[in-house]
Amino acid sequence: MKYEVYQLSYRSESGHLFEFVSIGKRGNIRKRVEFQQTQWSNVFNLAFGDVDDMGALNDRQVTDNGDMVKVLATIGSVVREYASRHPERSILIVGSTPGRARLYRMALALNEEELSAEFGLFTFEGMAKVPFQKGTDIDTFLINLKQ
């Protein structure tokens, strides 16, 4: 990608959990990207958020640390790494809040050309999987590495 990314501070051996530190106007904030098994065998949910004092992931916290582009680019690099390690899996991305869904939509739309060269980008109409299209008001995305 064409954006600066944070260095990962932690990567689990299984490759399902990644952490990095956001550095910005509100200080240093631990972030986590976790891939969680869904009810479908080869579909994993991407969970993202701040790590709280108890070590749990909070996917509703709005940090506003002034580094949104770098954070999103880091998530993108984690998705690439995960997909290359597990090319048979699809990654489900659901915005945990309307604002976060909008942010993911914008990030996909802005980088659609580059991403679609490497990944299949989809969303849903009801239960039907359809190709991602800019300008649609959606909160659920499915991506997979093109084989």
Short mmCIF file of N, CA and C in Angstrom, two decimals:
data_model
loop_
_atom_site.label_atom_id
_atom_site.label_comp_id
_atom_site.label_asym_id
_atom_site.label_seq_id
_atom_site.Cartn_x
_atom_site.Cartn_y
_atom_site.Cartn_z
N MET A 1 0.84 -1.19 0.00
CA MET A 1 0.00 0.00 0.00
C MET A 1 0.87 1.24 0.00
N LYS A 2 0.27 2.33 -0.29
CA LYS A 2 1.01 3.57 -0.43
C LYS A 2 1.03 4.40 0.85
N TYR A 3 0.64 3.81 1.97
CA TYR A 3 0.56 4.54 3.22
C TYR A 3 1.57 4.00 4.24
N GLU A 4 1.97 4.86 5.15
CA GLU A 4 2.85 4.45 6.24
C GLU A 4 2.06 3.58 7.21
N VAL A 5 2.72 2.55 7.77
CA VAL A 5 2.07 1.65 8.72
C VAL A 5 2.87 1.60 10.02
N TYR A 6 2.18 1.19 11.09
CA TYR A 6 2.85 0.97 12.37
C TYR A 6 3.54 -0.40 12.35
N GLN A 7 4.63 -0.49 13.06
CA GLN A 7 5.30 -1.77 13.25
C GLN A 7 4.46 -2.58 14.24
N LEU A 8 4.31 -3.87 13.97
CA LEU A 8 3.56 -4.73 14.88
C LEU A 8 4.39 -4.98 16.13
N SER A 9 3.75 -4.85 17.29
CA SER A 9 4.43 -5.11 18.56
C SER A 9 4.20 -6.53 19.03
N TYR A 10 3.18 -7.20 18.46
CA TYR A 10 2.89 -8.58 18.83
C TYR A 10 2.20 -9.28 17.67
N ARG A 11 2.58 -10.52 17.48
CA ARG A 11 1.95 -11.38 16.46
C ARG A 11 1.89 -12.77 17.08
N SER A 12 0.69 -13.33 17.25
CA SER A 12 0.57 -14.66 17.85
C SER A 12 1.15 -15.72 16.92
N GLU A 13 1.59 -16.83 17.50
CA GLU A 13 2.14 -17.92 16.69
C GLU A 13 1.11 -18.45 15.71
N SER A 14 -0.15 -18.47 16.13
CA SER A 14 -1.22 -18.99 15.26
C SER A 14 -1.54 -18.02 14.13
N GLY A 15 -1.08 -16.78 14.26
CA GLY A 15 -1.35 -15.78 13.23
C GLY A 15 -2.77 -15.24 13.26
N HIS A 16 -3.45 -15.38 14.40
CA HIS A 16 -4.82 -14.88 14.53
C HIS A 16 -4.91 -13.57 15.31
N LEU A 17 -3.83 -13.17 15.96
CA LEU A 17 -3.87 -11.99 16.81
C LEU A 17 -2.64 -11.13 16.55
N PHE A 18 -2.89 -9.84 16.34
CA PHE A 18 -1.81 -8.89 16.04
C PHE A 18 -2.03 -7.65 16.89
N GLU A 19 -0.95 -7.04 17.35
CA GLU A 19 -1.06 -5.79 18.11
C GLU A 19 -0.03 -4.79 17.60
N PHE A 20 -0.38 -3.52 17.77
CA PHE A 20 0.52 -2.42 17.47
C PHE A 20 0.14 -1.26 18.37
N VAL A 21 0.98 -0.24 18.40
CA VAL A 21 0.74 0.93 19.25
C VAL A 21 0.50 2.14 18.36
N SER A 22 -0.65 2.76 18.56
CA SER A 22 -1.00 4.01 17.90
C SER A 22 -0.32 5.14 18.67
N ILE A 23 0.39 6.00 17.95
CA ILE A 23 1.12 7.10 18.59
C ILE A 23 0.55 8.40 18.03
N GLY A 24 -0.02 9.21 18.92
CA GLY A 24 -0.65 10.44 18.44
C GLY A 24 -0.93 11.43 19.54
N LYS A 25 -1.86 12.31 19.26
CA LYS A 25 -2.14 13.44 20.15
C LYS A 25 -2.71 13.02 21.50
N ARG A 26 -3.24 11.82 21.62
CA ARG A 26 -3.77 11.33 22.89
C ARG A 26 -2.83 10.32 23.56
N GLY A 27 -1.61 10.23 23.03
CA GLY A 27 -0.62 9.34 23.63
C GLY A 27 -0.42 8.06 22.86
N ASN A 28 0.13 7.07 23.54
CA ASN A 28 0.38 5.75 22.96
C ASN A 28 -0.76 4.82 23.35
N ILE A 29 -1.43 4.27 22.36
CA ILE A 29 -2.62 3.45 22.61
C ILE A 29 -2.46 2.10 21.94
N ARG A 30 -2.56 1.04 22.74
CA ARG A 30 -2.46 -0.32 22.22
C ARG A 30 -3.68 -0.66 21.39
N LYS A 31 -3.43 -1.19 20.20
CA LYS A 31 -4.50 -1.60 19.27
C LYS A 31 -4.34 -3.09 18.99
N ARG A 32 -5.47 -3.74 18.71
CA ARG A 32 -5.44 -5.17 18.41
C ARG A 32 -6.30 -5.46 17.18
N VAL A 33 -5.78 -6.36 16.35
CA VAL A 33 -6.53 -6.95 15.24
C VAL A 33 -6.58 -8.44 15.53
N GLU A 34 -7.79 -8.98 15.57
CA GLU A 34 -7.95 -10.40 15.89
C GLU A 34 -8.88 -11.04 14.86
N PHE A 35 -8.50 -12.21 14.40
CA PHE A 35 -9.32 -12.96 13.45
C PHE A 35 -10.02 -14.07 14.21
N GLN A 36 -11.36 -14.01 14.24
CA GLN A 36 -12.16 -14.92 15.05
C GLN A 36 -12.99 -15.83 14.14
N GLN A 37 -12.97 -17.11 14.46
CA GLN A 37 -13.76 -18.09 13.71
C GLN A 37 -15.25 -17.73 13.77
N THR A 38 -15.94 -17.81 12.66
CA THR A 38 -17.39 -17.60 12.62
C THR A 38 -18.06 -18.97 12.55
N GLN A 39 -19.36 -18.96 12.38
CA GLN A 39 -20.10 -20.23 12.25
C GLN A 39 -19.81 -20.94 10.93
N TRP A 40 -19.20 -20.24 9.98
CA TRP A 40 -18.84 -20.83 8.69
C TRP A 40 -17.37 -21.25 8.74
N SER A 41 -17.07 -22.40 8.20
CA SER A 41 -15.75 -23.01 8.39
C SER A 41 -14.57 -22.17 7.92
N ASN A 42 -14.65 -21.54 6.78
CA ASN A 42 -13.51 -20.78 6.27
C ASN A 42 -13.76 -19.28 6.24
N VAL A 43 -14.59 -18.79 7.15
CA VAL A 43 -14.86 -17.35 7.25
C VAL A 43 -14.46 -16.90 8.65
N PHE A 44 -13.57 -15.91 8.71
CA PHE A 44 -13.07 -15.40 9.98
C PHE A 44 -13.41 -13.92 10.09
N ASN A 45 -13.96 -13.54 11.24
CA ASN A 45 -14.32 -12.16 11.51
C ASN A 45 -13.08 -11.37 11.91
N LEU A 46 -12.92 -10.18 11.34
CA LEU A 46 -11.85 -9.28 11.74
C LEU A 46 -12.38 -8.40 12.87
N ALA A 47 -11.83 -8.58 14.06
CA ALA A 47 -12.17 -7.73 15.20
C ALA A 47 -11.02 -6.75 15.38
N PHE A 48 -11.36 -5.48 15.58
CA PHE A 48 -10.33 -4.45 15.74
C PHE A 48 -10.76 -3.47 16.81
N GLY A 49 -9.80 -3.03 17.61
CA GLY A 49 -10.08 -2.00 18.59
C GLY A 49 -8.92 -1.75 19.52
N ASP A 50 -9.21 -0.96 20.54
CA ASP A 50 -8.22 -0.66 21.57
C ASP A 50 -8.15 -1.82 22.55
N VAL A 51 -6.99 -1.99 23.17
CA VAL A 51 -6.83 -2.98 24.23
C VAL A 51 -7.00 -2.24 25.55
N ASP A 52 -7.96 -2.69 26.36
CA ASP A 52 -8.23 -1.99 27.63
C ASP A 52 -7.25 -2.43 28.72
N ASP A 53 -7.40 -1.87 29.90
CA ASP A 53 -6.49 -2.15 31.02
C ASP A 53 -6.50 -3.61 31.45
N MET A 54 -7.58 -4.32 31.15
CA MET A 54 -7.69 -5.74 31.52
C MET A 54 -7.18 -6.65 30.40
N GLY A 55 -6.73 -6.05 29.28
CA GLY A 55 -6.22 -6.83 28.17
C GLY A 55 -7.28 -7.27 27.18
N ALA A 56 -8.51 -6.76 27.35
CA ALA A 56 -9.61 -7.12 26.44
C ALA A 56 -9.69 -6.13 25.29
N LEU A 57 -10.22 -6.59 24.18
CA LEU A 57 -10.41 -5.75 23.01
C LEU A 57 -11.71 -4.95 23.15
N ASN A 58 -11.62 -3.64 22.93
CA ASN A 58 -12.80 -2.77 22.95
C ASN A 58 -13.00 -2.23 21.54
N ASP A 59 -14.02 -2.75 20.84
CA ASP A 59 -14.22 -2.34 19.45
C ASP A 59 -15.20 -1.18 19.30
N ARG A 60 -15.55 -0.55 20.39
CA ARG A 60 -16.46 0.60 20.33
C ARG A 60 -15.78 1.91 20.74
N GLN A 61 -14.59 1.81 21.28
CA GLN A 61 -13.83 2.99 21.72
C GLN A 61 -13.42 3.84 20.52
N VAL A 62 -13.65 5.14 20.62
CA VAL A 62 -13.17 6.08 19.59
C VAL A 62 -11.97 6.79 20.18
N THR A 63 -10.80 6.53 19.63
CA THR A 63 -9.55 7.06 20.18
C THR A 63 -9.29 8.49 19.75
N ASP A 64 -9.53 8.79 18.48
CA ASP A 64 -9.26 10.13 17.93
C ASP A 64 -7.83 10.55 18.24
N ASN A 65 -6.88 9.70 17.86
CA ASN A 65 -5.47 9.94 18.15
C ASN A 65 -4.75 10.69 17.02
N GLY A 66 -5.51 11.06 15.97
CA GLY A 66 -4.93 11.83 14.88
C GLY A 66 -4.13 11.03 13.88
N ASP A 67 -4.27 9.71 13.91
CA ASP A 67 -3.47 8.85 13.02
C ASP A 67 -4.33 7.82 12.29
N MET A 68 -5.55 8.19 11.97
CA MET A 68 -6.52 7.27 11.38
C MET A 68 -5.99 6.58 10.12
N VAL A 69 -5.36 7.33 9.23
CA VAL A 69 -4.87 6.75 7.98
C VAL A 69 -3.80 5.70 8.27
N LYS A 70 -2.91 5.99 9.19
CA LYS A 70 -1.84 5.04 9.52
C LYS A 70 -2.42 3.80 10.20
N VAL A 71 -3.42 3.98 11.05
CA VAL A 71 -4.07 2.84 11.71
C VAL A 71 -4.76 1.96 10.67
N LEU A 72 -5.54 2.57 9.77
CA LEU A 72 -6.22 1.80 8.72
C LEU A 72 -5.22 1.08 7.81
N ALA A 73 -4.12 1.74 7.48
CA ALA A 73 -3.09 1.12 6.65
C ALA A 73 -2.46 -0.07 7.37
N THR A 74 -2.30 0.05 8.68
CA THR A 74 -1.74 -1.05 9.47
C THR A 74 -2.71 -2.23 9.48
N ILE A 75 -4.00 -1.96 9.64
CA ILE A 75 -5.00 -3.02 9.57
C ILE A 75 -4.92 -3.69 8.19
N GLY A 76 -4.79 -2.89 7.15
CA GLY A 76 -4.66 -3.43 5.80
C GLY A 76 -3.46 -4.34 5.65
N SER A 77 -2.33 -3.96 6.24
CA SER A 77 -1.13 -4.80 6.13
C SER A 77 -1.31 -6.10 6.92
N VAL A 78 -2.03 -6.04 8.04
CA VAL A 78 -2.33 -7.24 8.81
C VAL A 78 -3.24 -8.17 8.00
N VAL A 79 -4.24 -7.60 7.34
CA VAL A 79 -5.13 -8.41 6.49
C VAL A 79 -4.33 -9.11 5.40
N ARG A 80 -3.42 -8.39 4.79
CA ARG A 80 -2.57 -9.00 3.74
C ARG A 80 -1.76 -10.17 4.30
N GLU A 81 -1.15 -9.95 5.45
CA GLU A 81 -0.34 -11.02 6.05
C GLU A 81 -1.21 -12.22 6.40
N TYR A 82 -2.36 -11.97 7.02
CA TYR A 82 -3.26 -13.06 7.40
C TYR A 82 -3.74 -13.82 6.16
N ALA A 83 -4.16 -13.09 5.15
CA ALA A 83 -4.67 -13.72 3.92
C ALA A 83 -3.59 -14.53 3.22
N SER A 84 -2.36 -14.05 3.24
CA SER A 84 -1.28 -14.81 2.59
C SER A 84 -0.95 -16.09 3.36
N ARG A 85 -1.12 -16.06 4.69
CA ARG A 85 -0.89 -17.26 5.51
C ARG A 85 -2.05 -18.24 5.41
N HIS A 86 -3.25 -17.71 5.14
CA HIS A 86 -4.47 -18.52 5.10
C HIS A 86 -5.27 -18.18 3.84
N PRO A 87 -4.75 -18.49 2.66
CA PRO A 87 -5.42 -18.06 1.42
C PRO A 87 -6.78 -18.69 1.19
N GLU A 88 -7.08 -19.79 1.87
CA GLU A 88 -8.36 -20.46 1.71
C GLU A 88 -9.48 -19.79 2.51
N ARG A 89 -9.14 -18.84 3.36
CA ARG A 89 -10.12 -18.21 4.25
C ARG A 89 -10.61 -16.88 3.69
N SER A 90 -11.87 -16.59 4.01
CA SER A 90 -12.44 -15.27 3.73
C SER A 90 -12.45 -14.48 5.03
N ILE A 91 -12.34 -13.17 4.91
CA ILE A 91 -12.32 -12.30 6.08
C ILE A 91 -13.58 -11.46 6.08
N LEU A 92 -14.34 -11.57 7.16
CA LEU A 92 -15.58 -10.83 7.34
C LEU A 92 -15.28 -9.58 8.15
N ILE A 93 -15.70 -8.44 7.65
CA ILE A 93 -15.48 -7.17 8.35
C ILE A 93 -16.85 -6.53 8.56
N VAL A 94 -17.22 -6.33 9.82
CA VAL A 94 -18.50 -5.73 10.17
C VAL A 94 -18.22 -4.50 11.01
N GLY A 95 -18.74 -3.36 10.60
CA GLY A 95 -18.56 -2.15 11.39
C GLY A 95 -19.31 -2.27 12.71
N SER A 96 -18.61 -2.17 13.84
CA SER A 96 -19.25 -2.33 15.15
C SER A 96 -20.12 -1.14 15.51
N THR A 97 -19.91 -0.03 14.84
CA THR A 97 -20.74 1.17 15.01
C THR A 97 -20.99 1.74 13.61
N PRO A 98 -22.02 2.57 13.45
CA PRO A 98 -22.23 3.20 12.13
C PRO A 98 -21.02 3.99 11.66
N GLY A 99 -20.35 4.68 12.58
CA GLY A 99 -19.17 5.46 12.22
C GLY A 99 -18.02 4.59 11.74
N ARG A 100 -17.83 3.47 12.41
CA ARG A 100 -16.75 2.57 12.01
C ARG A 100 -17.08 1.90 10.67
N ALA A 101 -18.34 1.54 10.46
CA ALA A 101 -18.75 0.96 9.17
C ALA A 101 -18.49 1.96 8.04
N ARG A 102 -18.82 3.22 8.29
CA ARG A 102 -18.60 4.27 7.29
C ARG A 102 -17.10 4.42 7.00
N LEU A 103 -16.29 4.36 8.03
CA LEU A 103 -14.84 4.46 7.87
C LEU A 103 -14.30 3.31 7.02
N TYR A 104 -14.74 2.10 7.29
CA TYR A 104 -14.31 0.94 6.50
C TYR A 104 -14.76 1.08 5.05
N ARG A 105 -16.00 1.53 4.84
CA ARG A 105 -16.52 1.75 3.48
C ARG A 105 -15.66 2.73 2.72
N MET A 106 -15.33 3.85 3.39
CA MET A 106 -14.51 4.88 2.75
C MET A 106 -13.12 4.34 2.42
N ALA A 107 -12.52 3.60 3.34
CA ALA A 107 -11.18 3.05 3.11
C ALA A 107 -11.19 2.08 1.93
N LEU A 108 -12.21 1.23 1.86
CA LEU A 108 -12.31 0.30 0.73
C LEU A 108 -12.53 1.05 -0.58
N ALA A 109 -13.41 2.04 -0.55
CA ALA A 109 -13.72 2.79 -1.77
C ALA A 109 -12.50 3.56 -2.28
N LEU A 110 -11.76 4.19 -1.37
CA LEU A 110 -10.58 4.96 -1.77
C LEU A 110 -9.46 4.09 -2.34
N ASN A 111 -9.41 2.86 -1.91
CA ASN A 111 -8.33 1.96 -2.31
C ASN A 111 -8.82 0.77 -3.13
N GLU A 112 -10.03 0.89 -3.67
CA GLU A 112 -10.66 -0.23 -4.37
C GLU A 112 -9.82 -0.76 -5.53
N GLU A 113 -9.27 0.12 -6.32
CA GLU A 113 -8.51 -0.32 -7.50
C GLU A 113 -7.32 -1.19 -7.09
N GLU A 114 -6.55 -0.70 -6.13
CA GLU A 114 -5.38 -1.46 -5.66
C GLU A 114 -5.80 -2.75 -4.98
N LEU A 115 -6.81 -2.68 -4.11
CA LEU A 115 -7.25 -3.86 -3.38
C LEU A 115 -7.84 -4.92 -4.29
N SER A 116 -8.63 -4.50 -5.27
CA SER A 116 -9.32 -5.47 -6.12
C SER A 116 -8.35 -6.22 -7.05
N ALA A 117 -7.14 -5.73 -7.21
CA ALA A 117 -6.14 -6.46 -7.98
C ALA A 117 -5.67 -7.70 -7.21
N GLU A 118 -5.76 -7.64 -5.90
CA GLU A 118 -5.24 -8.71 -5.04
C GLU A 118 -6.35 -9.49 -4.32
N PHE A 119 -7.47 -8.81 -4.05
CA PHE A 119 -8.55 -9.40 -3.24
C PHE A 119 -9.88 -9.36 -3.97
N GLY A 120 -10.73 -10.34 -3.67
CA GLY A 120 -12.13 -10.24 -4.03
C GLY A 120 -12.81 -9.41 -2.95
N LEU A 121 -13.56 -8.38 -3.31
CA LEU A 121 -14.24 -7.49 -2.36
C LEU A 121 -15.74 -7.66 -2.54
N PHE A 122 -16.42 -8.04 -1.46
CA PHE A 122 -17.85 -8.32 -1.53
C PHE A 122 -18.60 -7.67 -0.38
N THR A 123 -19.90 -7.61 -0.54
CA THR A 123 -20.82 -7.22 0.52
C THR A 123 -22.05 -8.10 0.37
N PHE A 124 -23.11 -7.77 1.05
CA PHE A 124 -24.30 -8.61 1.02
C PHE A 124 -25.55 -7.80 0.73
N GLU A 125 -26.43 -8.37 -0.08
CA GLU A 125 -27.78 -7.87 -0.26
C GLU A 125 -28.68 -8.96 0.28
N GLY A 126 -29.22 -8.74 1.47
CA GLY A 126 -29.91 -9.83 2.16
C GLY A 126 -28.87 -10.87 2.52
N MET A 127 -29.08 -12.09 2.06
CA MET A 127 -28.11 -13.17 2.31
C MET A 127 -27.23 -13.45 1.09
N ALA A 128 -27.44 -12.69 0.01
CA ALA A 128 -26.68 -12.92 -1.22
C ALA A 128 -25.38 -12.12 -1.21
N LYS A 129 -24.28 -12.80 -1.52
CA LYS A 129 -22.98 -12.14 -1.64
C LYS A 129 -22.90 -11.46 -3.00
N VAL A 130 -22.57 -10.16 -2.99
CA VAL A 130 -22.48 -9.39 -4.24
C VAL A 130 -21.17 -8.61 -4.23
N PRO A 131 -20.64 -8.26 -5.41
CA PRO A 131 -19.41 -7.47 -5.46
C PRO A 131 -19.58 -6.11 -4.78
N PHE A 132 -18.53 -5.67 -4.11
CA PHE A 132 -18.52 -4.35 -3.46
C PHE A 132 -18.68 -3.26 -4.51
N GLN A 133 -19.51 -2.27 -4.21
CA GLN A 133 -19.68 -1.12 -5.08
C GLN A 133 -19.58 0.15 -4.25
N LYS A 134 -18.85 1.11 -4.76
CA LYS A 134 -18.74 2.41 -4.09
C LYS A 134 -20.12 3.05 -3.99
N GLY A 135 -20.31 3.83 -2.94
CA GLY A 135 -21.53 4.62 -2.81
C GLY A 135 -22.71 3.88 -2.22
N THR A 136 -22.52 2.64 -1.79
CA THR A 136 -23.62 1.91 -1.17
C THR A 136 -23.51 2.01 0.34
N ASP A 137 -24.63 2.06 1.02
CA ASP A 137 -24.67 2.21 2.47
C ASP A 137 -24.70 0.83 3.12
N ILE A 138 -23.52 0.27 3.33
CA ILE A 138 -23.40 -1.09 3.86
C ILE A 138 -22.49 -1.09 5.08
N ASP A 139 -22.65 -2.12 5.90
CA ASP A 139 -21.80 -2.21 7.09
C ASP A 139 -21.07 -3.54 7.21
N THR A 140 -21.25 -4.43 6.23
CA THR A 140 -20.63 -5.74 6.27
C THR A 140 -19.88 -5.99 4.96
N PHE A 141 -18.65 -6.46 5.09
CA PHE A 141 -17.79 -6.68 3.93
C PHE A 141 -17.16 -8.06 4.05
N LEU A 142 -16.90 -8.67 2.93
CA LEU A 142 -16.22 -9.96 2.89
C LEU A 142 -15.10 -9.85 1.87
N ILE A 143 -13.91 -10.21 2.29
CA ILE A 143 -12.78 -10.15 1.35
C ILE A 143 -12.04 -11.48 1.35
N ASN A 144 -11.48 -11.82 0.22
CA ASN A 144 -10.66 -13.02 0.13
C ASN A 144 -9.56 -12.79 -0.89
N LEU A 145 -8.46 -13.45 -0.64
CA LEU A 145 -7.30 -13.36 -1.53
C LEU A 145 -7.65 -14.03 -2.85
N LYS A 146 -7.36 -13.35 -3.95
CA LYS A 146 -7.59 -13.97 -5.26
C LYS A 146 -6.56 -15.07 -5.45
N GLN A 147 -6.99 -16.19 -5.98
CA GLN A 147 -6.10 -17.34 -6.15
C GLN A 147 -5.65 -17.46 -7.58
#
